[in-house]
Short mmCIF file of C-alpha atoms and ligand atoms in Angstrom, two decimals:
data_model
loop_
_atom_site.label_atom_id
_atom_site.label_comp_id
_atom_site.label_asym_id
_atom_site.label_seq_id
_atom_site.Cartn_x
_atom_site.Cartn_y
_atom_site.Cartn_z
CA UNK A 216 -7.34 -23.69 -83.57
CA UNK A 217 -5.91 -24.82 -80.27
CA UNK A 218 -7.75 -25.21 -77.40
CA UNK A 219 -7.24 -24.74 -73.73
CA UNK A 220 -7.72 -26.93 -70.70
CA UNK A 221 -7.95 -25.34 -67.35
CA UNK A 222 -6.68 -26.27 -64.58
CA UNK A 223 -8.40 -25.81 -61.15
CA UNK A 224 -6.30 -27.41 -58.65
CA UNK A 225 -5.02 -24.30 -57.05
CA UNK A 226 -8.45 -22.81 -56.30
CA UNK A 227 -9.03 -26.16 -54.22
CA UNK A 228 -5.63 -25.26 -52.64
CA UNK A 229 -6.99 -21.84 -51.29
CA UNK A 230 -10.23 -23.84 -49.79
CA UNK A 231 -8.02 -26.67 -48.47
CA UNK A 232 -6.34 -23.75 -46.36
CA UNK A 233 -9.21 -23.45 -44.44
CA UNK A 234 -10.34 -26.61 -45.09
CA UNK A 235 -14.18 -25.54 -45.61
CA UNK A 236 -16.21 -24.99 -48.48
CA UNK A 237 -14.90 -21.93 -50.26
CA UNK A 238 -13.53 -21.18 -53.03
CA UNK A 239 -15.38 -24.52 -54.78
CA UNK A 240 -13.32 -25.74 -57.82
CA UNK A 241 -16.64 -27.13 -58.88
CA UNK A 242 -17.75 -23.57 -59.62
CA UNK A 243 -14.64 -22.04 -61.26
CA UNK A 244 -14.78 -24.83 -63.40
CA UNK A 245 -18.36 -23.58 -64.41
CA UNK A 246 -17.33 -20.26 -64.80
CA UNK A 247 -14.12 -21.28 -66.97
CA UNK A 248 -16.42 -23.44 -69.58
CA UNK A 249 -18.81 -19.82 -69.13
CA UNK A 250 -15.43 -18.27 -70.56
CA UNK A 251 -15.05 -20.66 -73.21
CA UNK A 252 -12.28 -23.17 -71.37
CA UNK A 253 -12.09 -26.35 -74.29
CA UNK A 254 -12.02 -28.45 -70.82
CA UNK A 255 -11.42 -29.25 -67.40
CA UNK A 256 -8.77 -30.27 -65.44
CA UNK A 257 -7.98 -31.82 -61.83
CA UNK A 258 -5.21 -33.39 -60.35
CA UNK A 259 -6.27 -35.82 -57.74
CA UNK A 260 -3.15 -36.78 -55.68
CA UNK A 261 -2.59 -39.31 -53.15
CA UNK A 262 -2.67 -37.01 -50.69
CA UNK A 263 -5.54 -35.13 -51.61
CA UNK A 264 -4.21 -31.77 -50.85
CA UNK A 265 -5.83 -29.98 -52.99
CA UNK A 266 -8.88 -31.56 -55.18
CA UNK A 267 -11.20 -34.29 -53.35
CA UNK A 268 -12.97 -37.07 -54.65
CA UNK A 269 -16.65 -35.17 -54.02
CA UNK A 270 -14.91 -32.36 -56.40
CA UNK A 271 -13.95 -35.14 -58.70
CA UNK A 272 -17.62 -36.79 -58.62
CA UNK A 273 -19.23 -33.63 -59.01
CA UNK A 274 -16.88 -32.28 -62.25
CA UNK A 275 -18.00 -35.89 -64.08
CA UNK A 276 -21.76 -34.66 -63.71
CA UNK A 277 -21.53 -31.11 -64.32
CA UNK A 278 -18.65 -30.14 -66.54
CA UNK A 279 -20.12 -30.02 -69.89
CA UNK A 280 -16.66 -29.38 -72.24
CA UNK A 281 -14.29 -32.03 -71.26
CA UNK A 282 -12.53 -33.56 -67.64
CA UNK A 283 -9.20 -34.40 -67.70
CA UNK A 284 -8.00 -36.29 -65.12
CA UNK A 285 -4.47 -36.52 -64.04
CA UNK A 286 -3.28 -39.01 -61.59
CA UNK A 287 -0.49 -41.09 -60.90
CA UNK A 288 -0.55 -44.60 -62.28
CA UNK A 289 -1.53 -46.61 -58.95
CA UNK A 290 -4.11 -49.35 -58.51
CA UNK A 291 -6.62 -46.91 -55.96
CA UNK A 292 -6.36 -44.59 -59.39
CA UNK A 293 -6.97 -46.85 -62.07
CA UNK A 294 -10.03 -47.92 -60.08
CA UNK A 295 -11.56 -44.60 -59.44
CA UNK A 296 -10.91 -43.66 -62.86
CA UNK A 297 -12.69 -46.75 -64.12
CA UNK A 298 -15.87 -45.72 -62.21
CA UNK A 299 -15.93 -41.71 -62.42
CA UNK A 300 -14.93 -42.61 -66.70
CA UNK A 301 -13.18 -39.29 -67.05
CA UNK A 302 -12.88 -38.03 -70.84
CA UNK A 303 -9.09 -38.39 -70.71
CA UNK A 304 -6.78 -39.28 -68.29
CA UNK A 305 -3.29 -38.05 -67.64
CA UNK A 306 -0.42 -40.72 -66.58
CA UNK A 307 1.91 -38.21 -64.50
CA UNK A 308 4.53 -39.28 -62.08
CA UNK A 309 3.18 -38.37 -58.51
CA UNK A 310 5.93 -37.61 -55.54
CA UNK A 311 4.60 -36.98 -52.01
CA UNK A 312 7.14 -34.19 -51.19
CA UNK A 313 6.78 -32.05 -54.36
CA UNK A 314 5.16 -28.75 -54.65
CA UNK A 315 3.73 -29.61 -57.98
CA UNK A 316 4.61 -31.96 -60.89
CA UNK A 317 8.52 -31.82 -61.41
CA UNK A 318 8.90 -33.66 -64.61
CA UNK A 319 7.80 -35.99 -67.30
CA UNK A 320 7.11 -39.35 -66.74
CA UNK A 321 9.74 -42.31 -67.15
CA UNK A 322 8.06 -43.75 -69.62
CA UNK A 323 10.63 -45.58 -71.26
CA UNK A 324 12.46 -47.20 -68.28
CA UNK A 325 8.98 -48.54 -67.05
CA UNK A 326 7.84 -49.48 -70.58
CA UNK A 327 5.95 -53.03 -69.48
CA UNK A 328 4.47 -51.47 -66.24
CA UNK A 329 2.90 -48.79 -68.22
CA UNK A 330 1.83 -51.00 -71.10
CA UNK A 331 -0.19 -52.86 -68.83
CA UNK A 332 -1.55 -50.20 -66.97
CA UNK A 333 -2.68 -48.17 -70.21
CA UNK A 334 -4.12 -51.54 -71.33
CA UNK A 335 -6.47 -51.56 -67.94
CA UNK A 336 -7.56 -48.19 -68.81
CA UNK A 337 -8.55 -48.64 -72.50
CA UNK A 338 -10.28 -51.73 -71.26
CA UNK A 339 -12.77 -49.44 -68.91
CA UNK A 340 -12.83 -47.38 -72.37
CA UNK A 341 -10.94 -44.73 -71.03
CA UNK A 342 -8.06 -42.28 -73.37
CA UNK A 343 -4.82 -41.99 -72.17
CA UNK A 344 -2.59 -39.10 -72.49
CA UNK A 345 1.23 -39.34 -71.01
CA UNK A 346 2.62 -36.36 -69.50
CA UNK A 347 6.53 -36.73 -71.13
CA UNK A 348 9.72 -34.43 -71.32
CA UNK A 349 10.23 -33.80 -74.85
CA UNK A 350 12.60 -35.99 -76.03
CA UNK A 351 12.50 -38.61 -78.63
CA UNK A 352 12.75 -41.41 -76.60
CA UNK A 353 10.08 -41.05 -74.34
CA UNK A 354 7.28 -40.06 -77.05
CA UNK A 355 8.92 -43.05 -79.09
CA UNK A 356 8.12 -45.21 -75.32
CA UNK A 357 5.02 -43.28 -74.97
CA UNK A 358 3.86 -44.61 -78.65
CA UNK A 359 4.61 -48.19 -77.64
CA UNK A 360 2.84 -48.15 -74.27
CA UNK A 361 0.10 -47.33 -76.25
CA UNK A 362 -0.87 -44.00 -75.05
CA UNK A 363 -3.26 -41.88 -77.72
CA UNK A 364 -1.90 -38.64 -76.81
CA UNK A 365 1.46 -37.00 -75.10
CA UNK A 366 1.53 -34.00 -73.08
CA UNK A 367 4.86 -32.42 -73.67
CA UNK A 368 6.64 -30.66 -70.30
CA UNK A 369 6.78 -27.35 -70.86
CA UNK A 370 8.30 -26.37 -67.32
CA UNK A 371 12.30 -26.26 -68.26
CA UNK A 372 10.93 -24.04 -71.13
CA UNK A 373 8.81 -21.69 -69.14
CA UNK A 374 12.08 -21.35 -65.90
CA UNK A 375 14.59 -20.41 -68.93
CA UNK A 376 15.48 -16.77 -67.65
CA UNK A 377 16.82 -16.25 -70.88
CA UNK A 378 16.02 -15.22 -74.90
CA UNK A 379 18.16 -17.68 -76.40
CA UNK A 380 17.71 -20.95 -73.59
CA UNK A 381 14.14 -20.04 -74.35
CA UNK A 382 13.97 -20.32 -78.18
CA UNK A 383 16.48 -23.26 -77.56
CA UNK A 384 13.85 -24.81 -75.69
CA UNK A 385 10.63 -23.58 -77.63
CA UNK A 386 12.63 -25.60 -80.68
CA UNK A 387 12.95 -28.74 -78.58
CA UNK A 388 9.04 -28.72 -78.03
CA UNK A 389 8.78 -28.26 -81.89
CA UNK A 390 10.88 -30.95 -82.63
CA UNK A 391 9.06 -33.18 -79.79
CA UNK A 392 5.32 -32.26 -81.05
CA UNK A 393 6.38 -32.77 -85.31
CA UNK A 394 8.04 -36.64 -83.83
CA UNK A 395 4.81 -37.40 -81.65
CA UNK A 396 2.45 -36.45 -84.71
CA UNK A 397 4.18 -38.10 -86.72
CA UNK A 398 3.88 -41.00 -85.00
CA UNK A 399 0.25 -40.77 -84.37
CA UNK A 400 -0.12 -39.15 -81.03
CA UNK A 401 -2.42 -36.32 -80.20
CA UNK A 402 -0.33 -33.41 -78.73
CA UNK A 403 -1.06 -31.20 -75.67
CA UNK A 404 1.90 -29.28 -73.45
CA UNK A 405 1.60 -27.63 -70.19
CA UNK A 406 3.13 -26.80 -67.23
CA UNK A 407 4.45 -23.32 -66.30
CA UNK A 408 2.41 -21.62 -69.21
CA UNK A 409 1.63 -18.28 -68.05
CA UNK A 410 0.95 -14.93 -70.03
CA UNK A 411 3.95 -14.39 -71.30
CA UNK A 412 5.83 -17.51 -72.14
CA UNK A 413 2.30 -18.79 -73.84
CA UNK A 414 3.09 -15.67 -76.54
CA UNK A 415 5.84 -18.27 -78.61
CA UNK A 416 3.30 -20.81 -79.10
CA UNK A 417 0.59 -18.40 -80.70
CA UNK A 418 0.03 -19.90 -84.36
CA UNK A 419 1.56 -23.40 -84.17
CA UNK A 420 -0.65 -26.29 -85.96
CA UNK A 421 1.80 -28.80 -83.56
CA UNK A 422 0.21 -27.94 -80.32
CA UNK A 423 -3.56 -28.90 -80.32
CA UNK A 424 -3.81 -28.00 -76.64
CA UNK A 425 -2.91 -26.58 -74.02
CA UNK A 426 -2.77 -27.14 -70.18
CA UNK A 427 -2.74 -24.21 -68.15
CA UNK A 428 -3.58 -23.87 -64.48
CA UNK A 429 -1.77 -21.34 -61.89
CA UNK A 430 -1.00 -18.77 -63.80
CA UNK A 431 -4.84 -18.49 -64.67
CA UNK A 432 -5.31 -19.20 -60.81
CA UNK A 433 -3.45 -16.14 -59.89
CA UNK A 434 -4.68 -13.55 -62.55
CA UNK A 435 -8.21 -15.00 -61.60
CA UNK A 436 -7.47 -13.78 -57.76
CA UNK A 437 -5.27 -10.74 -58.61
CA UNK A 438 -8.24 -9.26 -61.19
CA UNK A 439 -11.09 -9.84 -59.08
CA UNK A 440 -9.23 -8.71 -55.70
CA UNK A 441 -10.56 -4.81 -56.53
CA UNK A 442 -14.19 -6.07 -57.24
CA UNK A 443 -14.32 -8.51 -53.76
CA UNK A 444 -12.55 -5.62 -51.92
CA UNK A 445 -15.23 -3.36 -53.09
CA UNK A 446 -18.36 -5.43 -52.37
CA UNK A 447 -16.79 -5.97 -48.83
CA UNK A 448 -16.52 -2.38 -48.27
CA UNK A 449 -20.26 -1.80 -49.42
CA UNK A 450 -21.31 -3.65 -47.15
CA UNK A 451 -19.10 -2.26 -43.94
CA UNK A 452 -19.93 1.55 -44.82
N1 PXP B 720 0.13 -30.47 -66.89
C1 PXP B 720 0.45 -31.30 -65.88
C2 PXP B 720 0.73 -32.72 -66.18
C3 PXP B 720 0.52 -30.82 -64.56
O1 PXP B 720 0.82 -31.66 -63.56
C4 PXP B 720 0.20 -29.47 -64.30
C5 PXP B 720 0.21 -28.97 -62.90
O2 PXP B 720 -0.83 -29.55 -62.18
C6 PXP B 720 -0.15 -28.66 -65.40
C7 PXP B 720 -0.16 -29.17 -66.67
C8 PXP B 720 -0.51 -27.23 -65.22
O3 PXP B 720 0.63 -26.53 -64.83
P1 PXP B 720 0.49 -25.04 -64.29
O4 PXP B 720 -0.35 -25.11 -63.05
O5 PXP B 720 1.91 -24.66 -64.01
O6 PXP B 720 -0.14 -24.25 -65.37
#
């Protein structure tokens, strides 16, 4: 059955705003595994805008399902992932100016960088998962770099405003997830999963996992928005 990975960057984002110590992403994370969440997962950028290295620290010794790091493949990264020993981590390509993650990584036009780099990471006995647009080539690069598992880009698939770009595109993931398995990778997509577009994927053995993080973020605040409102106003009157 697959199994879902939640992301909890976004509730950091709402703390960041304020830049204090609410909403934790320590404790949704808690209350996800309470929910049944398969695993964990936090993006630690560069910039840390949204999750912080205490948050990162603090996931190791309390999540109890599985962390997933994602980072971008820099030295500072491959050293705190070395020490905090995360139970996979994520290769994704990291730009300062984006809003989120805009695309698979170029694995195959930075082939001996990455080899080297996964080596490092196996060596500190860490797994290594490569977030990759679904094409051929890059699993195929991806395979050689010797990644264990892929994470196939599901965000061109979840923007298609359309029936038949969609299906188009679901098929391209198929394709993508039968080549990697066949070649020996694990398989996990994500990115712009939400509660609708998640619907096609219901039932397929080729997707062990899957990544999902705002669109859980903003149910989690839209649901609980009549409850909070409620408490508040129990207390005023
Ligand atoms: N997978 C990767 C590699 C990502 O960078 C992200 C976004 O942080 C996700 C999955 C989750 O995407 P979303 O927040 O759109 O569900």
């Amino acid at each position: 059955m697959a199994k879902l990975e939640v992301n909890v960057d976004h509730v950091a984002t709402v703390r960041q705003a304020r830049r204090i110590d609410e909403p934790d992403p320590v404790t949704a994370a808690a209350l996800a595994e309470l929910a049944g969440a398969d695993g964990i997962i936090v993006h630690l950028r560069e910039d840390r805008r949204h999750i912080q290295d205490r948050d990162l620290r603090l996931l190791r010794e309390t999540v109890k399902t599985r962390l997933n790091l994602e980072m971008a493949a820099t030295p500072e990264m491959l050293a705190i992932a070395s020490e905090v020993k995360p139970d996979l981590v994520t290769l994704v390509p990291e730009k300062r100016e984006e809003l989120t993650t805009e695309g698979g990584l170029n694995v195959a036009g930075n082939l001996d960088f990455l080899k080297d780099y996964i080596r490092k990471l196996k060596e500190a006995g860490l797994t290594v998962s490569l977030f990759v647009d679904p094409h051929p080539e890059q699993i195929n690069a991806a395979k050689e770099a010797g990644a264990q598992w892929v994470e196939l880009h599901t965000g061109t698939y979840a923007e298609a405003r359309d029936e038949l770009t969609a299906q188009k595109l679901f098929d391209e993931l198929l394709d993508a997830a039968r080549h990697a398995r066949s070649l020996g990778l694990r398989v996990k997509c994500g990115h712009g999963l939400d509660y609708v577009n998640i619907k096609r994927f219901r039932g397929r053995q080729e997707f062990e996992e899957f990544s999902i993080g705002h669109s859980i973020v903003s149910r989690a605040v839209l649901v609980g928005m009549d409850r909070a409102v409620r408490e508040m106003l129990e207390l005023i009157k």
